[in-house]
Amino acid sequence: MTKREVYETDVVIVGAGNAAMSAAISASENGAKVTVLEKSPEKEKGGNSTYTHGSIRFAYQGVEDLKQIMPDLTPEEIAETDFGTYPDEKFFDDICQLTNYRTDGDLASLLTSKSFETMKWLHAHKVRFVPIYGRQAFKVNGIFKFWGGMIVESVGGGHGLIDALHNEADRMGVDVLFDAMATELIHDDDGVHGVVFKHRGTTKEVHAKAVILASGGFHANTEMRTRYLGPKWDLAKVRGSRFNTGDGLKMALDIGAMPHGNFSGAHAVGGDMDAPEFVEGFQKLSYPFGIIVNAEGQRFVDEGADFRNYTYAKYGKAILEQTGQFAWQIFDQKVTHLLREEYKTKYVTKVQADTLDELAEKLEGVDAKAFLKTVKEYNQSIRKDTPFNPTVKDGRCTEGLAVPKSNWANTLDEGPFEAYGVTCGITFTYGGVKINTKAEVQDVLAQPIPGLYAAGEVVGGLFYFNYPGGAGLMAGSVYGKIAGENAAEFIEKKSEVGISK
Ligand SMILES: Cc1cc2nc3c(=O)[nH]c(=O)nc-3n(C[C@H](O)[C@H](O)[C@H](O)COP(=O)(O)OP(=O)(O)OC[C@H]3O[C@@H](n4cnc5c(N)ncnc54)[C@H](O)[C@@H]3O)c2cc1C
């Protein structure tokens, strides 16, 4: 057996997405020498984080706060925009409500209370933000009004965010090794001392005083999906990184880490039924302005239950549960101008017709007669006395239907009609390792495993059943920063007492 090549560092980080690079910058600015191992080749760096739009949710009190992270906001932009406010308590409340009060309260409250501070920290590290006018605001009476508690995105979207973090880490002297897949944690009774990894086919080791796991969830692992999420999840399409196969989670569980959170739950959305896996532009999320029908021609979710970013993460599962795992979103001409830009990408399965009868014949796999009955009943059930307003939950609802539509209900009666075929696309998984508020990984006896930290999707306990859009990046940044700080502090304390390995 040939002797393994061994690297030495202070902190080794597994993964090079948003959580990992936040941790790398944080550990480095706190004095640690940092090495990052990334499984993907350099050209695919950034994991799920590059698939995002860079939309990030944080608490803010008003425009004065926003000017601190977007100093380029012009007086004209400020004058013509109603940014509203999003207090810390509202962010916390949103997580509690969407998770049916299952969220780990300690982790969630730290996430929300540290969110604005962490945005300022990201800005100080050269991540640039702009308002998401295109996706999160509508113009009403000449004023852009934001809705849904999420108002900024990183410049250049997810790719821009990852490039900014990598550039900053590079400037700070962080080493990043690509094509480097962590396979095992080096550990003993004193804790974790490094990582075994495969670098372009060769097994190597990196010895470190602390390890931070930031390797994402297991959405791209069919076997784990089926084992944890249950039947049919092998049939979901993966809409994110192909590299998040649960490796970090498995390595941690192998040394006795405590599993935590909603292992049978995942973030999953409706997206183009014919798109290949791992592509950007898959999702189709303007359903609050239309209806969704299944193979039986029936509606099966309240499309207008809430703003899109409070429902989209759970409606993928609802589609997975339908016959054939597909559905069609239907819109008429009154609302097609409101469809998001992803309805114009190349991943679009679309049919169009001047009349509903004609449309019914074109909806592949759908019971045409039942579909027409559904639309007729839906049109008759709408309370037309309430005006349609996409910027608020307008209460324009249906009455008397078994599956209600609570907001933005408009009759489907103005052709040409458009229909989009969708299926379930999994984004990321909710179950992961248990950490405390210092991002220390806990063992099955509820004790921290010395030298082991985690951040991002690999952590469980924050999200159950559902998720507020933009919270994934924020969770990765908040806990990545905390993991980096505490790993650096742990190392310092270790060297003070002269323990070395
Ligand atoms: C299409 C899409 C859109 C999204 N939009 C948003 C959005 O706008 N806002 C938002 O907040 N969230 C969004 N999310 C969710 C968001 O991407 C995640 O919550 C967040 O990026 C997770 O960050 P992370 O650093 O934990 O994981 P990742 O960014 O996935 O990084 C994990 C990294 O670990 C690497 N890795 C895995 N295994 C190993 C191993 N064994 N060794 C070494 N490296 C390994 C992976 O290659 C990857 O680079 C979206 C997700 C998708 C897929």
Coordinates of C-alpha atoms and ligand atoms in Angstrom, one line a residue:
M1 CA 0.0 0.0 0.0
T2 CA 1.4 3.4 -0.9
K3 CA 1.7 6.0 1.8
R4 CA -1.0 8.6 1.7
E5 CA -0.2 12.2 1.0
V6 CA -1.1 14.3 4.1
Y7 CA -1.9 18.0 4.2
E8 CA -1.8 20.0 7.4
T9 CA -4.1 22.9 8.2
D10 CA -6.1 24.5 11.1
V11 CA -9.6 24.2 9.8
V12 CA -10.8 22.0 7.0
I13 CA -14.1 22.7 5.5
V14 CA -16.1 20.1 3.5
G15 CA -17.9 21.8 0.5
A16 CA -17.5 25.1 -1.3
G17 CA -21.0 26.5 -1.4
N18 CA -22.4 29.4 0.4
A19 CA -22.3 27.9 4.0
A20 CA -18.8 26.6 3.4
M21 CA -17.3 29.8 2.0
S22 CA -19.0 31.9 4.8
A23 CA -17.3 29.6 7.2
A24 CA -14.0 29.8 5.4
I25 CA -14.0 33.6 5.5
S26 CA -15.1 33.7 9.1
A27 CA -12.5 31.2 10.3
S28 CA -9.8 32.9 8.3
E29 CA -10.6 36.4 9.6
N30 CA -10.4 34.9 13.1
G31 CA -6.9 33.8 12.5
A32 CA -7.1 30.2 11.3
K33 CA -5.4 28.6 8.3
V34 CA -8.2 27.2 6.2
T35 CA -8.4 24.5 3.6
V36 CA -11.6 23.8 1.7
L37 CA -12.3 20.4 0.0
E38 CA -14.8 20.5 -2.8
K39 CA -16.0 17.4 -4.6
S40 CA -17.0 19.1 -7.8
P41 CA -14.6 20.3 -10.5
E42 CA -13.9 24.0 -10.4
K43 CA -16.2 24.9 -13.3
E44 CA -19.2 23.5 -11.3
K45 CA -18.2 25.0 -8.0
G46 CA -20.8 26.4 -5.6
G47 CA -23.2 23.5 -5.2
N48 CA -26.9 24.4 -4.7
S49 CA -25.9 27.9 -3.9
T50 CA -25.1 28.6 -7.6
Y51 CA -28.5 27.4 -8.6
T52 CA -30.2 30.2 -6.5
H53 CA -31.3 33.5 -7.7
G54 CA -29.3 34.8 -4.7
S55 CA -32.6 35.8 -3.0
I56 CA -31.9 36.1 0.7
R57 CA -34.3 36.7 3.5
F58 CA -33.3 38.8 6.5
A59 CA -34.9 41.0 9.2
Y60 CA -34.8 44.8 8.6
Q61 CA -36.5 47.8 10.1
G62 CA -36.8 49.9 7.0
V63 CA -34.9 51.7 4.3
E64 CA -32.1 53.0 6.7
D65 CA -31.1 49.4 7.3
L66 CA -31.3 48.6 3.6
K67 CA -28.9 51.5 2.8
Q68 CA -26.3 49.8 4.9
I69 CA -26.2 46.8 2.7
M70 CA -27.1 48.6 -0.6
P71 CA -25.3 51.9 -0.3
D72 CA -25.9 52.4 -4.1
L73 CA -29.7 52.7 -3.7
T74 CA -30.5 56.0 -5.4
P75 CA -32.9 58.7 -4.0
E76 CA -35.2 58.0 -7.0
E77 CA -35.3 54.2 -6.2
I78 CA -36.1 55.0 -2.6
A79 CA -38.8 57.5 -3.5
E80 CA -40.6 55.1 -5.8
T81 CA -40.3 51.9 -3.7
D82 CA -42.3 50.8 -0.7
F83 CA -39.8 48.3 0.9
G84 CA -41.9 47.9 4.0
T85 CA -40.3 46.4 7.1
Y86 CA -39.6 42.8 8.1
P87 CA -38.9 42.6 11.8
D88 CA -36.9 39.9 13.4
E89 CA -40.1 38.6 15.2
K90 CA -42.0 38.3 11.8
F91 CA -39.1 36.3 10.3
F92 CA -39.1 34.0 13.4
D93 CA -42.9 33.8 13.3
D94 CA -42.8 32.9 9.6
I95 CA -40.4 30.0 10.3
C96 CA -42.5 28.8 13.2
Q97 CA -45.8 28.9 11.3
L98 CA -44.5 27.3 8.1
T99 CA -42.9 24.5 10.1
N100 CA -46.1 23.9 12.1
Y101 CA -44.1 25.1 15.2
R102 CA -41.6 22.1 14.9
T103 CA -38.6 24.3 14.2
D104 CA -35.7 24.1 16.7
G105 CA -36.5 27.4 18.5
D106 CA -32.9 28.1 19.5
L107 CA -31.6 27.6 16.0
A108 CA -34.4 29.6 14.4
S109 CA -34.2 32.5 16.8
L110 CA -30.4 32.8 16.3
L111 CA -30.9 32.6 12.6
T112 CA -33.4 35.5 12.5
S113 CA -31.7 37.7 15.1
K114 CA -28.3 37.4 13.4
S115 CA -29.7 37.7 9.9
F116 CA -29.2 41.5 9.5
E117 CA -25.8 41.6 11.2
T118 CA -24.7 38.7 8.9
M119 CA -25.9 40.7 5.8
K120 CA -23.7 43.6 6.9
W121 CA -20.8 41.2 7.3
L122 CA -21.4 39.7 3.8
H123 CA -21.5 43.2 2.4
A124 CA -18.2 44.1 4.3
H125 CA -16.8 41.0 2.5
K126 CA -17.7 42.4 -0.9
V127 CA -20.9 40.5 -1.6
R128 CA -23.1 43.0 -3.4
F129 CA -26.9 43.1 -3.1
V130 CA -29.7 44.8 -5.1
P131 CA -33.5 44.9 -4.7
I132 CA -35.4 42.1 -6.4
Y133 CA -37.8 44.3 -8.3
G134 CA -38.4 41.7 -11.0
R135 CA -39.6 38.9 -8.7
Q136 CA -40.8 40.3 -5.4
A137 CA -42.4 43.6 -6.3
F138 CA -45.3 44.9 -8.3
K139 CA -45.9 48.5 -9.4
V140 CA -49.1 49.9 -7.9
N141 CA -50.0 53.6 -8.5
G142 CA -46.4 54.3 -9.6
I143 CA -44.8 52.8 -6.5
F144 CA -43.0 49.4 -6.4
K145 CA -44.5 47.5 -3.5
F146 CA -42.5 44.6 -2.1
W147 CA -44.3 41.5 -0.8
G148 CA -43.4 38.3 1.0
G149 CA -40.7 39.5 3.3
M150 CA -37.8 39.1 0.8
I151 CA -36.4 42.1 -1.0
V152 CA -32.8 41.6 -2.1
E153 CA -30.7 39.3 -4.2
S154 CA -27.0 39.1 -4.7
V155 CA -25.6 40.8 -7.8
G156 CA -25.2 38.1 -10.5
G157 CA -27.6 35.7 -8.6
G158 CA -26.2 32.5 -7.1
H159 CA -23.1 32.5 -9.4
G160 CA -22.4 36.1 -8.4
L161 CA -22.7 35.3 -4.7
I162 CA -20.3 32.3 -5.0
D163 CA -17.8 34.2 -7.1
A164 CA -17.8 37.0 -4.6
L165 CA -17.3 34.6 -1.7
H166 CA -14.5 32.6 -3.5
N167 CA -12.7 35.8 -4.5
E168 CA -12.8 37.1 -1.0
A169 CA -11.6 33.7 0.5
D170 CA -8.8 33.6 -2.1
R171 CA -7.8 37.2 -1.2
M172 CA -7.6 36.0 2.5
G173 CA -5.4 33.1 1.7
V174 CA -7.9 30.2 1.9
D175 CA -6.9 27.1 0.0
V176 CA -9.6 25.4 -2.1
L177 CA -9.0 22.0 -3.5
F178 CA -11.4 21.0 -6.3
D179 CA -12.2 17.4 -7.3
A180 CA -11.6 16.6 -3.6
M181 CA -14.4 14.4 -2.2
A182 CA -14.3 13.9 1.6
T183 CA -15.0 10.3 2.5
E184 CA -14.3 9.9 6.2
L185 CA -13.7 11.9 9.4
I186 CA -10.5 11.2 11.2
H187 CA -11.5 10.9 14.9
D188 CA -10.7 9.3 18.2
D189 CA -12.0 9.8 21.8
D190 CA -10.6 13.4 21.8
G191 CA -12.7 14.4 18.9
V192 CA -12.2 15.1 15.2
H193 CA -8.7 15.7 13.7
G194 CA -9.2 15.8 10.0
V195 CA -10.7 14.3 6.9
V196 CA -9.8 11.5 4.5
F197 CA -10.6 12.5 0.9
K198 CA -10.3 11.3 -2.6
H199 CA -8.5 13.8 -4.8
R200 CA -8.8 13.0 -8.5
G201 CA -9.0 9.3 -7.7
T202 CA -6.2 9.2 -5.1
T203 CA -6.9 8.9 -1.4
K204 CA -5.3 11.6 0.8
E205 CA -5.7 13.0 4.2
V206 CA -5.9 16.5 5.6
H207 CA -5.1 16.8 9.3
A208 CA -6.7 19.7 11.0
K209 CA -7.6 21.0 14.5
A210 CA -11.2 21.5 13.5
V211 CA -13.6 20.3 10.7
I212 CA -16.6 22.2 9.4
L213 CA -19.1 20.1 7.4
A214 CA -20.9 22.2 4.8
S215 CA -21.5 19.6 2.2
G216 CA -25.3 20.1 1.6
G217 CA -28.1 17.6 2.0
F218 CA -28.9 14.3 0.2
H219 CA -31.3 15.4 -2.5
A220 CA -29.1 14.0 -5.3
N221 CA -28.9 10.5 -3.7
T222 CA -31.9 8.4 -5.0
E223 CA -31.3 5.7 -2.4
M224 CA -31.2 8.0 0.6
R225 CA -34.2 10.0 -0.8
T226 CA -36.3 6.8 -1.0
R227 CA -35.0 5.6 2.4
Y228 CA -35.7 8.8 4.3
L229 CA -38.4 10.7 2.3
G230 CA -40.3 7.6 1.3
P231 CA -41.9 6.0 -1.7
K232 CA -42.0 7.9 -5.0
W233 CA -39.2 10.3 -4.0
D234 CA -36.9 8.2 -6.3
L235 CA -39.2 9.6 -9.1
A236 CA -38.6 13.3 -8.2
K237 CA -36.3 15.3 -10.5
V238 CA -33.3 16.9 -9.0
R239 CA -33.3 20.6 -9.7
G240 CA -30.1 21.4 -7.8
S241 CA -26.5 20.2 -7.6
R242 CA -25.7 16.7 -8.5
F243 CA -23.0 16.6 -5.9
N244 CA -25.1 16.8 -2.7
T245 CA -25.4 13.1 -2.0
G246 CA -25.5 13.1 1.8
D247 CA -21.7 12.4 2.2
G248 CA -21.2 14.8 5.1
L249 CA -24.3 13.6 6.9
K250 CA -23.2 9.9 6.5
M251 CA -19.6 10.7 7.7
A252 CA -21.0 12.5 10.8
L253 CA -23.6 9.8 11.6
D254 CA -20.8 7.2 11.3
I255 CA -18.9 8.7 14.2
G256 CA -22.0 9.1 16.4
A257 CA -23.5 12.5 15.5
M258 CA -27.1 13.0 16.4
P259 CA -29.6 13.1 13.5
H260 CA -32.0 16.0 13.8
G261 CA -35.0 17.4 12.1
N262 CA -37.5 16.4 9.4
F263 CA -35.8 13.4 7.7
S264 CA -38.9 12.6 5.8
G265 CA -39.3 16.2 4.5
A266 CA -37.7 18.1 1.7
H267 CA -38.0 21.4 -0.2
A268 CA -39.6 20.5 -3.6
V269 CA -41.3 22.6 -6.2
G270 CA -43.3 22.3 -9.4
G271 CA -41.2 22.6 -12.5
D272 CA -41.1 21.7 -16.2
M273 CA -42.2 18.0 -16.7
D274 CA -39.8 17.4 -19.6
A275 CA -36.7 19.3 -18.3
P276 CA -33.5 17.2 -17.6
E277 CA -32.2 17.1 -14.1
F278 CA -29.7 19.5 -12.6
V279 CA -30.7 22.5 -14.8
E280 CA -31.4 26.1 -13.9
G281 CA -34.7 27.5 -15.0
F282 CA -36.7 24.3 -14.1
Q283 CA -39.2 25.8 -11.6
K284 CA -42.6 27.2 -12.7
L285 CA -43.9 29.3 -9.8
S286 CA -46.6 31.7 -11.0
Y287 CA -49.4 29.2 -10.0
P288 CA -51.0 31.7 -7.5
F289 CA -52.4 33.5 -10.6
G290 CA -54.0 30.4 -12.2
I291 CA -55.1 26.9 -11.2
I292 CA -53.2 23.5 -11.2
V293 CA -55.0 20.3 -12.3
N294 CA -54.0 16.7 -12.2
A295 CA -54.6 13.7 -14.5
E296 CA -58.2 13.4 -13.2
G297 CA -58.8 17.0 -14.2
Q298 CA -59.1 18.0 -10.5
R299 CA -57.5 20.8 -8.5
F300 CA -55.6 19.5 -5.5
V301 CA -53.9 22.5 -3.7
D302 CA -55.0 26.0 -2.8
E303 CA -52.9 27.8 -5.3
G304 CA -53.6 31.1 -3.5
A305 CA -53.1 29.9 0.1
D306 CA -50.3 32.5 0.6
F307 CA -47.6 34.4 -1.3
R308 CA -45.7 32.1 -3.6
N309 CA -42.6 32.1 -1.4
Y310 CA -44.6 30.6 1.5
T311 CA -46.1 27.7 -0.5
Y312 CA -43.8 26.8 -3.4
A313 CA -41.5 24.6 -1.3
K314 CA -44.3 22.2 -0.3
Y315 CA -46.3 22.0 -3.6
G316 CA -43.7 19.9 -5.3
K317 CA -44.6 17.1 -2.9
A318 CA -48.3 17.6 -3.7
I319 CA -47.5 17.0 -7.4
L320 CA -45.4 14.0 -6.7
E321 CA -48.4 12.4 -5.0
Q322 CA -50.6 12.8 -8.1
T323 CA -51.2 10.1 -10.7
G324 CA -48.2 9.9 -13.0
Q325 CA -46.4 12.6 -10.9
F326 CA -47.5 15.4 -13.2
A327 CA -49.9 18.3 -13.3
W328 CA -50.8 21.3 -15.5
Q329 CA -50.8 24.9 -14.5
I330 CA -53.5 26.9 -16.4
F331 CA -53.7 30.7 -17.0
D332 CA -55.8 33.0 -19.1
Q333 CA -54.9 36.2 -20.8
K334 CA -55.8 38.4 -17.8
V335 CA -52.7 37.2 -16.0
T336 CA -50.1 35.9 -18.5
H337 CA -48.2 39.2 -18.2
L338 CA -47.6 38.3 -14.5
L339 CA -45.8 35.0 -15.3
R340 CA -42.2 35.0 -14.1
E341 CA -39.2 34.9 -16.4
E342 CA -38.8 31.1 -16.0
Y343 CA -41.9 30.7 -18.2
K344 CA -39.8 31.9 -21.1
T345 CA -36.7 29.7 -20.6
K346 CA -36.0 26.7 -22.9
Y347 CA -37.4 24.3 -20.3
V348 CA -41.1 24.9 -20.9
T349 CA -43.7 22.3 -21.8
K350 CA -46.5 24.6 -23.0
V351 CA -49.8 24.3 -24.8
Q352 CA -52.0 27.1 -25.9
A353 CA -55.5 27.3 -27.2
D354 CA -58.1 30.0 -28.0
T355 CA -60.9 28.1 -26.2
L356 CA -61.1 26.0 -23.1
D357 CA -62.6 23.1 -25.1
E358 CA -59.6 23.1 -27.4
L359 CA -57.2 23.5 -24.4
A360 CA -58.8 20.4 -22.7
E361 CA -57.9 18.3 -25.7
K362 CA -54.3 19.4 -25.7
L363 CA -53.6 18.7 -22.0
E364 CA -51.8 15.4 -22.4
G365 CA -52.8 12.8 -19.8
V366 CA -55.7 14.8 -18.4
D367 CA -59.4 13.7 -18.3
A368 CA -60.7 16.5 -20.6
K369 CA -64.4 16.3 -19.6
A370 CA -63.5 16.4 -15.9
F371 CA -61.1 19.3 -16.5
L372 CA -63.9 21.4 -18.2
K373 CA -66.2 20.6 -15.3
T374 CA -63.5 21.8 -12.8
V375 CA -63.0 25.1 -14.6
K376 CA -66.7 25.7 -14.9
E377 CA -67.2 25.1 -11.1
Y378 CA -64.1 27.2 -10.3
N379 CA -65.3 30.1 -12.4
Q380 CA -68.7 30.1 -10.8
S381 CA -67.3 30.0 -7.3
I382 CA -65.2 33.2 -7.4
R383 CA -66.2 36.2 -5.2
K384 CA -65.9 38.9 -7.8
D385 CA -66.8 41.7 -5.3
T386 CA -63.1 41.7 -4.0
P387 CA -60.6 43.3 -6.4
F388 CA -57.6 41.4 -7.7
N389 CA -54.3 42.7 -6.2
P390 CA -51.1 40.7 -6.6
T391 CA -49.2 42.8 -4.0
V392 CA -51.3 41.8 -1.0
K393 CA -53.2 38.7 0.0
D394 CA -56.3 40.1 -1.6
G395 CA -58.9 37.8 -0.3
R396 CA -60.4 37.3 -3.7
C397 CA -61.3 33.7 -3.1
T398 CA -63.6 30.9 -4.1
E399 CA -66.6 29.8 -2.2
G400 CA -68.0 26.3 -1.8
L401 CA -65.3 24.3 -3.5
A402 CA -63.8 21.2 -1.8
V403 CA -60.3 22.6 -2.6
P404 CA -60.6 26.4 -2.1
K405 CA -58.5 29.1 -3.7
S406 CA -58.0 31.7 -1.0
N407 CA -56.5 34.7 -2.9
W408 CA -56.0 35.9 -6.4
A409 CA -58.9 33.9 -7.8
N410 CA -59.7 35.1 -11.3
T411 CA -62.1 33.5 -13.7
L412 CA -60.5 31.5 -16.6
D413 CA -62.5 32.9 -19.5
E414 CA -60.2 35.0 -21.7
G415 CA -58.4 33.2 -24.4
P416 CA -55.9 32.4 -25.6
F417 CA -55.3 30.1 -22.6
E418 CA -51.9 28.9 -21.7
A419 CA -51.0 25.6 -19.9
Y420 CA -47.7 24.5 -18.5
G421 CA -46.9 20.8 -17.7
V422 CA -45.1 20.4 -14.4
T423 CA -43.6 17.6 -12.2
C424 CA -41.9 17.5 -8.8
G425 CA -38.4 18.8 -8.5
I426 CA -36.5 18.3 -5.3
T427 CA -34.4 21.3 -4.1
F428 CA -32.8 20.1 -0.8
T429 CA -33.5 17.9 2.2
Y430 CA -34.5 19.1 5.7
G431 CA -33.0 16.3 7.9
G432 CA -29.4 16.6 9.0
V433 CA -27.0 16.6 11.9
K434 CA -27.9 18.3 15.2
I435 CA -25.9 21.4 16.1
N436 CA -26.1 23.8 19.0
T437 CA -26.1 27.6 18.7
K438 CA -22.2 27.5 18.4
A439 CA -22.6 25.3 15.3
E440 CA -20.9 22.4 17.2
V441 CA -22.2 19.0 16.1
Q442 CA -23.9 17.1 18.9
D443 CA -23.4 13.4 19.5
V444 CA -26.2 10.9 20.4
L445 CA -25.5 11.7 24.1
A446 CA -26.2 15.4 23.4
Q447 CA -22.5 16.4 23.9
P448 CA -20.6 18.4 21.3
I449 CA -18.1 16.3 19.3
P450 CA -14.9 18.2 19.9
G451 CA -13.6 19.9 16.8
L452 CA -16.6 19.2 14.6
Y453 CA -18.9 21.9 13.3
A454 CA -21.6 22.1 10.6
A455 CA -23.6 24.7 8.6
G456 CA -26.0 24.9 5.8
E457 CA -28.2 22.1 4.4
V458 CA -26.2 19.4 6.2
V459 CA -27.8 20.7 9.5
G460 CA -31.2 19.5 10.5
G461 CA -33.9 21.0 12.7
L462 CA -34.6 24.4 11.1
F463 CA -37.2 23.4 8.4
Y464 CA -40.1 21.0 8.6
F465 CA -42.8 20.5 5.9
N466 CA -42.2 23.9 4.4
Y467 CA -39.8 26.8 4.2
P468 CA -39.8 30.6 3.7
G469 CA -38.0 31.4 0.4
G470 CA -34.6 32.9 0.9
A471 CA -34.0 31.3 4.3
G472 CA -31.6 28.6 2.9
L473 CA -28.8 31.1 2.0
M474 CA -29.4 33.1 5.2
A475 CA -29.1 29.9 7.3
G476 CA -25.9 28.9 5.5
S477 CA -24.3 32.4 6.0
V478 CA -25.4 32.8 9.6
Y479 CA -24.3 29.4 10.7
G480 CA -21.3 29.3 8.4
K481 CA -20.0 32.5 10.1
I482 CA -20.7 31.1 13.5
A483 CA -19.0 27.8 12.7
G484 CA -15.9 29.6 11.5
E485 CA -15.7 31.9 14.5
N486 CA -16.1 29.0 17.0
A487 CA -13.8 26.6 15.1
A488 CA -11.1 29.4 15.2
E489 CA -11.8 29.9 18.9
F490 CA -11.6 26.2 19.6
I491 CA -8.2 26.0 18.0
E492 CA -6.9 29.0 20.0
K493 CA -8.1 27.4 23.2
K494 CA -6.6 24.1 22.3
S495 CA -3.2 25.7 21.6
E496 CA -3.4 27.7 24.9
V497 CA -3.7 24.5 26.9
G498 CA -1.1 22.8 24.7
I499 CA -3.2 20.0 23.4
S500 CA -2.2 19.1 19.9
K501 CA -2.8 16.1 17.7
Ligands
LIG1 C1 -32.8 25.9 -8.1 C2 -32.6 26.3 -6.7 C3 -32.9 27.6 -6.3 C4 -32.7 28.1 -5.0 N1 -33.0 29.4 -4.7 C5 -32.7 29.8 -3.5 C6 -32.8 31.2 -3.2 O1 -33.0 32.1 -4.1 N2 -32.6 31.6 -1.9 C7 -32.2 30.8 -0.9 O2 -32.0 31.2 0.2 N3 -32.1 29.4 -1.2 C8 -32.3 29.0 -2.4 N4 -32.1 27.6 -2.7 C9 -31.7 26.8 -1.6 C10 -30.2 27.0 -1.4 O3 -29.5 26.7 -2.6 C11 -29.6 26.2 -0.3 O4 -30.3 26.3 0.9 C12 -28.2 26.7 0.0 O5 -27.5 27.1 -1.1 C13 -27.4 25.6 0.6 O6 -26.1 26.0 0.8 P1 -25.0 24.9 1.3 O7 -23.7 25.7 1.3 O8 -25.5 24.2 2.6 O9 -25.0 23.8 0.2 P2 -24.4 23.9 -1.3 O10 -24.4 25.2 -1.8 O11 -25.1 22.8 -2.1 O12 -22.9 23.4 -1.1 C14 -22.5 22.1 -0.7 C15 -21.2 21.8 -1.4 O13 -20.7 20.6 -0.8 C16 -20.1 19.9 -1.9 N5 -19.9 18.5 -1.4 C17 -20.9 17.5 -1.3 N6 -20.3 16.4 -0.8 C18 -19.0 16.6 -0.7 C19 -17.9 15.8 -0.3 N7 -18.1 14.5 0.0 N8 -16.7 16.3 -0.3 C20 -16.5 17.6 -0.6 N9 -17.5 18.4 -1.1 C21 -18.7 17.9 -1.1 C22 -21.0 20.1 -3.0 O14 -20.4 19.8 -4.3 C23 -21.4 21.5 -2.9 O15 -20.5 22.4 -3.6 C24 -32.3 27.2 -4.0 C25 -31.9 25.9 -4.4 C26 -32.0 25.5 -5.7 C27 -31.6 24.1 -6.1

